[in-house]
Coordinates of C-alpha atoms in Angstrom, one line a residue:
M1 CA -3.2 5.0 23.1
D2 CA -6.2 7.2 22.3
I3 CA -6.0 7.8 18.5
N4 CA -8.4 10.5 18.5
E5 CA -6.3 12.5 21.2
L6 CA -3.3 11.8 19.1
L7 CA -5.1 13.5 16.2
K8 CA -5.2 16.7 18.0
G9 CA -1.6 17.1 17.3
V10 CA 1.7 17.5 19.2
E11 CA 4.0 20.5 19.8
C12 CA 7.3 18.7 19.4
S13 CA 10.8 19.1 20.8
C14 CA 12.1 18.8 17.2
G15 CA 10.8 22.3 16.7
R16 CA 7.6 21.3 14.5
T17 CA 4.0 21.3 15.4
H18 CA 2.9 17.9 14.2
T19 CA -0.7 17.6 13.0
C20 CA -2.9 15.2 11.2
P21 CA -6.4 16.7 10.1
I22 CA -8.3 13.4 10.2
K23 CA -11.6 14.2 12.1
Y24 CA -12.6 10.7 13.4
V25 CA -11.0 7.2 13.8
Y26 CA -13.2 4.5 15.3
I27 CA -11.8 1.0 15.3
E28 CA -14.4 -1.1 17.3
K29 CA -17.4 -3.4 17.1
N30 CA -20.1 -2.1 14.7
A31 CA -18.0 0.9 13.7
M32 CA -19.9 1.5 10.5
A33 CA -22.8 2.6 12.5
R34 CA -20.9 5.8 13.2
L35 CA -21.3 6.8 9.6
T36 CA -24.8 8.0 10.1
D37 CA -23.7 10.8 12.4
I38 CA -20.4 11.3 10.5
C39 CA -22.0 11.7 7.3
A40 CA -25.0 13.9 8.4
D41 CA -24.1 16.7 6.2
Y42 CA -23.5 14.8 3.2
N43 CA -26.2 13.6 0.9
K44 CA -24.6 12.4 -2.7
I45 CA -22.1 9.9 -1.8
L46 CA -20.1 7.6 -4.1
I47 CA -19.1 4.2 -2.7
V48 CA -16.1 2.6 -4.1
S49 CA -15.3 -1.1 -3.4
D50 CA -14.6 -4.5 -5.2
E51 CA -16.9 -7.5 -5.1
N52 CA -14.8 -9.0 -1.8
T53 CA -14.7 -5.8 0.3
F54 CA -18.4 -5.1 -0.4
A55 CA -19.4 -8.4 0.7
A56 CA -17.3 -7.8 3.9
A57 CA -18.7 -4.4 4.8
G58 CA -20.9 -3.0 2.2
E59 CA -24.3 -3.8 3.4
Q60 CA -23.6 -2.4 6.9
T61 CA -22.2 0.8 5.1
L62 CA -25.3 1.1 3.0
A63 CA -27.7 0.7 6.1
A64 CA -25.8 3.5 8.0
L65 CA -26.2 5.6 5.1
A66 CA -30.2 4.7 4.4
G67 CA -32.0 7.7 2.8
K68 CA -28.8 9.2 1.1
D69 CA -28.4 9.7 -2.6
L70 CA -25.8 6.7 -3.4
R71 CA -24.0 5.7 -6.3
R72 CA -21.4 2.9 -6.5
V73 CA -18.3 1.6 -8.4
T74 CA -17.7 -2.1 -7.5
F75 CA -14.6 -3.5 -9.2
T76 CA -14.5 -7.3 -9.7
G77 CA -12.6 -9.2 -7.0
K78 CA -11.4 -11.9 -9.3
E79 CA -8.3 -10.1 -10.5
I80 CA -5.8 -7.9 -8.6
L81 CA -7.0 -4.4 -8.7
V82 CA -4.1 -2.2 -10.0
P83 CA -4.5 1.7 -9.0
S84 CA -3.6 2.9 -12.7
E85 CA -5.1 5.0 -15.2
P86 CA -8.1 2.7 -16.0
A87 CA -9.2 2.3 -12.5
I88 CA -8.7 6.1 -11.9
E89 CA -11.1 6.7 -14.9
E90 CA -13.7 4.2 -13.8
V91 CA -14.0 6.2 -10.4
T92 CA -13.8 9.7 -11.9
K93 CA -16.6 9.2 -14.4
N94 CA -19.0 8.1 -11.8
L95 CA -18.1 10.9 -9.4
G96 CA -20.6 13.3 -10.9
D97 CA -21.8 15.8 -8.4
A98 CA -21.1 13.5 -5.4
E99 CA -20.0 15.5 -2.2
L100 CA -18.1 12.6 -0.5
I101 CA -16.3 9.3 -1.6
I102 CA -16.3 6.4 0.9
G103 CA -13.9 3.8 0.0
I104 CA -14.6 0.3 1.3
G105 CA -11.5 -2.0 1.4
S106 CA -7.8 -1.6 2.2
G107 CA -4.7 -0.6 0.2
V108 CA -5.6 -0.2 -3.3
I109 CA -9.4 0.9 -2.8
Q110 CA -8.1 3.6 -0.3
D111 CA -5.1 4.8 -2.6
L112 CA -7.6 5.1 -5.6
C113 CA -10.0 7.0 -3.3
K114 CA -7.4 9.1 -1.9
Y115 CA -6.1 10.1 -5.3
V116 CA -9.2 11.0 -7.0
S117 CA -10.4 12.9 -3.9
H118 CA -7.2 15.1 -4.0
F119 CA -7.4 15.8 -7.8
E120 CA -11.2 16.2 -8.0
K121 CA -11.4 18.0 -4.7
V122 CA -14.1 15.9 -3.1
P123 CA -13.6 14.6 0.7
Y124 CA -13.3 10.7 1.2
M125 CA -13.8 8.5 4.1
V126 CA -12.6 4.9 4.5
V127 CA -14.4 1.8 5.6
A128 CA -11.4 -0.4 6.4
T129 CA -11.8 -4.2 5.8
A130 CA -8.5 -5.4 6.5
P131 CA -5.5 -4.5 8.8
S132 CA -3.4 -5.1 5.6
M133 CA -1.3 -1.9 5.6
D134 CA -0.2 1.5 7.3
G135 CA -1.5 3.9 4.6
Y136 CA -5.0 4.5 5.9
A137 CA -3.9 7.6 7.9
S138 CA -1.0 8.8 5.6
T139 CA -1.1 11.4 2.8
G140 CA 0.6 9.2 0.3
A141 CA -1.3 7.5 -2.4
A142 CA 0.8 4.6 -4.0
M143 CA -0.4 4.6 -7.7
I144 CA 1.0 2.8 -10.9
T145 CA 0.7 5.8 -13.4
G146 CA 2.6 5.8 -16.8
G147 CA 3.7 2.4 -15.8
M148 CA 5.9 3.7 -13.0
K149 CA 5.2 3.2 -9.2
V150 CA 4.6 6.9 -8.1
T151 CA 3.6 7.8 -4.7
Y152 CA 1.5 11.2 -4.7
S153 CA 1.1 13.5 -1.8
A154 CA -2.7 13.3 -1.8
G155 CA -4.8 14.1 1.2
L156 CA -6.3 12.3 4.3
P157 CA -9.7 11.0 4.9
V158 CA -12.3 12.7 6.9
A159 CA -12.8 9.8 8.8
L160 CA -11.6 6.1 9.1
V161 CA -14.0 3.5 10.5
A162 CA -13.0 -0.3 11.1
D163 CA -15.3 -2.8 12.5
T164 CA -13.0 -5.3 14.5
A165 CA -15.4 -8.1 13.7
V166 CA -15.0 -7.5 10.0
L167 CA -11.0 -6.9 10.3
A168 CA -10.7 -10.3 12.1
Q169 CA -12.5 -12.1 9.3
A170 CA -9.9 -10.6 6.6
P171 CA -8.1 -13.1 4.4
L172 CA -5.2 -14.6 6.5
E173 CA -2.8 -13.3 3.8
M174 CA -4.2 -9.8 4.6
L175 CA -3.6 -10.2 8.3
K176 CA 0.0 -11.4 7.5
A177 CA 0.6 -8.5 5.3
G178 CA -0.5 -5.8 7.9
Y179 CA 2.0 -7.8 10.3
G180 CA 4.8 -7.8 7.8
D181 CA 4.0 -4.0 7.1
V182 CA 4.7 -3.2 10.9
I183 CA 7.7 -5.5 11.0
G184 CA 9.2 -3.5 8.1
K185 CA 9.3 -0.5 10.1
F186 CA 12.6 -1.8 11.8
S187 CA 14.2 -1.2 8.3
A188 CA 12.4 1.9 7.5
L189 CA 13.5 3.6 10.9
N190 CA 17.0 2.5 10.4
D191 CA 17.4 4.1 7.2
W192 CA 15.8 7.1 8.5
E193 CA 18.3 7.3 11.2
L194 CA 21.2 6.5 8.7
S195 CA 19.8 9.4 6.3
R196 CA 20.0 11.8 9.1
E197 CA 23.8 11.1 9.5
V198 CA 24.8 10.9 5.7
T199 CA 22.6 13.5 4.0
G200 CA 21.5 15.7 7.0
E201 CA 17.7 14.9 6.4
Y202 CA 15.1 15.9 8.8
F203 CA 14.5 13.4 11.9
C204 CA 12.1 13.5 14.6
Q205 CA 12.9 11.3 17.8
Y206 CA 9.4 11.6 19.0
I207 CA 8.1 10.0 15.6
Y208 CA 10.7 7.5 15.8
D209 CA 10.1 6.4 19.1
L210 CA 6.3 6.2 18.7
T211 CA 6.6 4.1 15.6
Y212 CA 8.9 1.8 17.4
E213 CA 6.6 1.4 20.1
Q214 CA 4.0 0.2 17.7
I215 CA 6.5 -2.6 16.5
E216 CA 6.9 -3.8 20.0
T217 CA 3.0 -3.8 20.8
T218 CA 2.6 -5.9 17.3
L219 CA 5.3 -8.5 18.3
Q220 CA 3.7 -8.7 21.7
L221 CA 0.3 -9.7 20.4
A222 CA 1.6 -11.7 17.2
D223 CA 0.4 -15.0 18.4
G224 CA -3.3 -13.9 18.4
I225 CA -3.2 -12.7 14.9
L226 CA -3.7 -16.0 13.0
Q227 CA -6.2 -17.3 15.7
R228 CA -8.3 -14.0 14.7
N229 CA -8.3 -12.8 18.1
E230 CA -10.1 -9.3 17.9
E231 CA -8.0 -8.0 20.5
S232 CA -4.6 -8.7 18.6
I233 CA -6.5 -7.7 15.4
K234 CA -7.4 -4.3 16.9
A235 CA -3.8 -3.8 18.1
L236 CA -2.5 -4.3 14.8
M237 CA -5.0 -2.1 13.1
D238 CA -4.3 0.5 15.7
A239 CA -0.7 0.1 15.2
L240 CA -1.1 0.5 11.3
V241 CA -3.2 3.6 12.0
I242 CA -1.0 5.4 14.3
I243 CA 2.1 4.6 12.1
G244 CA 0.1 6.3 9.2
I245 CA -0.5 9.2 11.5
M246 CA 3.3 9.4 12.2
M247 CA 3.8 9.7 8.4
S248 CA 1.4 12.8 8.5
F249 CA 3.3 14.1 11.3
A250 CA 6.6 13.8 9.6
G251 CA 5.1 15.2 6.2
S252 CA 6.4 12.1 4.5
S253 CA 6.4 8.3 4.6
R254 CA 10.1 8.4 5.8
P255 CA 9.2 7.0 9.3
A256 CA 7.4 4.0 7.6
S257 CA 9.2 3.3 4.3
G258 CA 12.7 2.9 3.3
S259 CA 14.7 0.0 1.6
E260 CA 12.2 -2.7 2.4
H261 CA 9.5 -0.5 0.6
H262 CA 11.8 -0.1 -2.3
L263 CA 12.2 -3.8 -2.7
S264 CA 8.6 -4.4 -2.5
H265 CA 8.0 -1.7 -5.2
F266 CA 10.6 -3.2 -7.2
F267 CA 8.7 -6.7 -7.3
E268 CA 5.4 -5.1 -7.8
V269 CA 6.6 -3.0 -10.7
T270 CA 8.5 -5.6 -12.5
G271 CA 5.6 -7.9 -11.9
I272 CA 3.3 -5.6 -13.8
V273 CA 5.7 -5.2 -16.6
D274 CA 6.8 -8.6 -16.9
G275 CA 3.2 -10.2 -16.3
T276 CA 4.3 -12.2 -13.5
G277 CA 3.1 -12.8 -9.9
Y278 CA 4.0 -10.7 -6.9
F279 CA 3.1 -11.0 -3.3
P280 CA 0.7 -8.5 -1.6
H281 CA 2.5 -5.5 -0.5
G282 CA 2.8 -6.2 3.2
I283 CA 4.2 -9.6 2.7
D284 CA 6.7 -8.3 0.0
V285 CA 7.6 -5.7 2.7
A286 CA 8.1 -8.3 5.3
Y287 CA 10.3 -10.7 3.3
S288 CA 12.4 -7.6 1.8
T289 CA 13.1 -6.6 5.4
V290 CA 14.9 -10.1 5.9
I291 CA 16.9 -9.0 2.6
T292 CA 17.9 -5.6 3.8
A293 CA 19.0 -6.8 7.3
G294 CA 21.1 -9.1 5.5
V295 CA 22.5 -6.1 3.3
R296 CA 23.3 -4.5 6.4
E297 CA 25.1 -7.3 8.0
K298 CA 27.2 -7.8 4.8
I299 CA 28.2 -4.0 5.1
L300 CA 29.2 -4.4 8.8
A301 CA 31.3 -7.6 8.2
K302 CA 33.7 -5.8 5.9
P303 CA 36.0 -2.5 6.4
F304 CA 34.6 0.6 4.6
P305 CA 36.2 1.1 1.1
K306 CA 37.7 4.4 0.5
T307 CA 36.3 4.8 -2.8
I308 CA 32.7 4.3 -4.0
Y309 CA 31.6 2.4 -7.3
R310 CA 29.9 4.0 -10.1
P311 CA 29.0 2.0 -13.4
E312 CA 29.8 3.1 -16.9
K313 CA 26.8 4.8 -18.5
A314 CA 26.1 2.1 -21.0
F315 CA 26.2 -0.7 -18.7
Y316 CA 23.8 1.1 -16.1
E317 CA 21.3 1.9 -19.0
A318 CA 21.6 -1.7 -20.3
E319 CA 20.8 -3.1 -16.6
M320 CA 17.9 -0.7 -16.0
N321 CA 16.2 -1.4 -19.4
R322 CA 16.7 -5.1 -19.0
I323 CA 14.9 -4.9 -15.6
Y324 CA 12.5 -2.4 -16.0
K325 CA 11.8 -2.3 -19.8
E326 CA 9.6 0.3 -20.8
V327 CA 9.4 2.1 -17.6
G328 CA 13.3 2.1 -17.1
P329 CA 13.8 5.5 -19.0
G330 CA 11.7 7.1 -16.4
F331 CA 13.5 5.8 -13.4
M332 CA 16.7 6.6 -15.1
E333 CA 15.4 10.3 -15.5
L334 CA 14.3 10.5 -11.9
Q335 CA 17.9 9.7 -10.6
K336 CA 19.4 12.0 -13.3
K337 CA 17.3 14.9 -11.9
I338 CA 18.3 14.2 -8.3
G339 CA 22.1 13.6 -9.2
A340 CA 22.2 10.4 -7.2
Y341 CA 24.9 8.9 -9.5
E342 CA 27.0 12.0 -9.6
A343 CA 27.0 12.2 -5.6
D344 CA 30.2 10.9 -4.0
R345 CA 29.8 10.1 -0.3
S346 CA 33.0 8.4 0.1
E347 CA 34.3 11.1 2.4
V348 CA 31.2 11.2 4.5
Y349 CA 31.1 7.5 4.9
L350 CA 34.7 7.3 6.1
A351 CA 34.1 10.3 8.5
K352 CA 30.9 8.6 9.9
E353 CA 31.9 5.0 9.6
D354 CA 31.7 4.5 13.4
K355 CA 28.2 6.1 13.5
I356 CA 26.9 4.2 10.6
R357 CA 28.0 1.0 11.9
E358 CA 26.4 1.8 15.3
I359 CA 23.1 2.5 13.4
F360 CA 23.3 -0.6 11.3
G361 CA 23.9 -2.6 14.5
K362 CA 20.5 -1.5 15.8
M363 CA 18.8 -3.5 13.1
P364 CA 17.7 -7.0 14.1
T365 CA 19.7 -9.7 12.0
A366 CA 18.0 -11.5 9.2
E367 CA 17.8 -14.4 11.3
Q368 CA 15.8 -12.5 14.1
V369 CA 13.4 -11.1 11.4
K370 CA 12.8 -14.5 9.9
E371 CA 11.8 -15.7 13.6
M372 CA 9.4 -12.8 13.9
L373 CA 7.9 -13.6 10.6
S374 CA 7.4 -17.3 11.7
K375 CA 4.9 -16.2 14.5
V376 CA 2.5 -15.7 11.6
E377 CA 3.9 -18.7 9.5
M378 CA 5.6 -16.7 7.0
N379 CA 8.7 -18.5 5.7
I380 CA 11.4 -16.7 3.4
D381 CA 11.5 -19.9 1.2
E382 CA 8.2 -18.9 -0.5
F383 CA 9.9 -15.5 -1.3
Y384 CA 12.9 -17.1 -2.9
A385 CA 10.4 -19.7 -4.7
L386 CA 8.3 -16.8 -6.3
Y387 CA 11.2 -14.4 -7.2
G388 CA 14.5 -16.4 -7.4
E389 CA 18.0 -15.5 -6.4
K390 CA 18.7 -13.5 -9.7
K391 CA 15.6 -11.2 -9.4
I392 CA 16.2 -10.7 -5.7
R393 CA 19.8 -9.7 -6.5
D394 CA 18.7 -7.3 -9.1
A395 CA 16.2 -5.9 -6.5
V396 CA 19.1 -5.1 -4.2
L397 CA 21.0 -3.3 -6.7
Y398 CA 18.4 -1.4 -8.6
A399 CA 15.2 -1.1 -6.3
K400 CA 16.9 2.3 -5.2
D401 CA 16.4 3.7 -8.4
I402 CA 12.4 3.6 -8.2
K403 CA 12.6 6.3 -5.5
D404 CA 14.4 9.5 -4.8
R405 CA 15.0 8.3 -1.0
Y406 CA 18.4 7.5 0.4
S407 CA 18.6 4.2 2.4
A408 CA 21.0 1.2 3.1
L409 CA 20.7 0.0 -0.4
W410 CA 22.7 3.1 -1.6
V411 CA 25.5 2.2 1.0
N412 CA 25.5 -1.3 -0.5
Y413 CA 25.7 -0.1 -4.1
D414 CA 28.4 2.4 -3.5
Y415 CA 30.6 -0.2 -1.9
Y416 CA 29.4 -3.5 -3.7
G417 CA 27.6 -2.7 -6.7
G418 CA 30.5 -3.7 -8.9
E419 CA 30.4 -7.2 -7.5
Q420 CA 27.7 -8.0 -10.2

């Protein structure tokens, strides 16, 4: 698929005109050379990277921008960069009168640049160094602010360039993360279709189908990813960027983020507040997709109850404070604001039981997802080894509270939340 053609937009049968205002996407050999023409009208440019991402693509970027007034922010590559207030401040204080921000990196770097770009009203571009996640072409900036995981509706880059040779040399963990993020779309799309039935949420078949195509393409080329085959790596990056465009088309991350992302966010947030380790985002998403597939299988295996579960207030608050500690009150306030625990969906569930079962039946089984992950040497055992059964069980019950999005986790909680 020609991504630059897709960027021109689509008049859709869903009744909406889908647009994505990114001007250029180049995923090719020596893509950084494109910056010379793309940045012709900019002179004062802030380059944001960490030591590792600059080593991967920094010199090529600087060469393409020779003669420009460049200033740099380079974070250490020795520790995980958290997109929180200190990192935001570091970029902002160095912005000065820059006319453009260029982020060299992947997930956190581009989220950070996207966030600062939006709030400081300065355009940004991305030099991608790894096919590790789908946020390059989406409006969402996933940040940790006030200790909470918050996805801000920020903005889109003017351009995205990615040298396939650089992408192919990304750490294997990041290649696996990108592959895992695509596999997670099985769960995200399933949740989107579920929400259409249960809550009446907007749904677009065109976006759904095109996102599903990216999963299928990625699976077909999976064997080449660990071999760093540039054709496979380009296909993976194309898929991630197209999925990001689909989020822009939908006006939200819904086509690409559901229960599997809620679990991933859970492990990141609790890892930060507890000071413990967590996997890169895409790897957490991949393993969490196994877990959410199991959740759906569990629901399908039993008759739908006639009533839903709701906890005593004191018990719920104690659990949220135990798990989320100082950020627990913020998540409880979010759920109170949207009235999630006051909603009684029992009549909807019973009226639409057959349709819900049909939707859940479309999801690959947990064993099938494990097999997909094995293609890139990912084994669910490492997930359990890092987090343990108790933390994963907590995630299944309470990861839903991080977001205001309906998913299979709510069906599970409504029916089986009392089995704690």
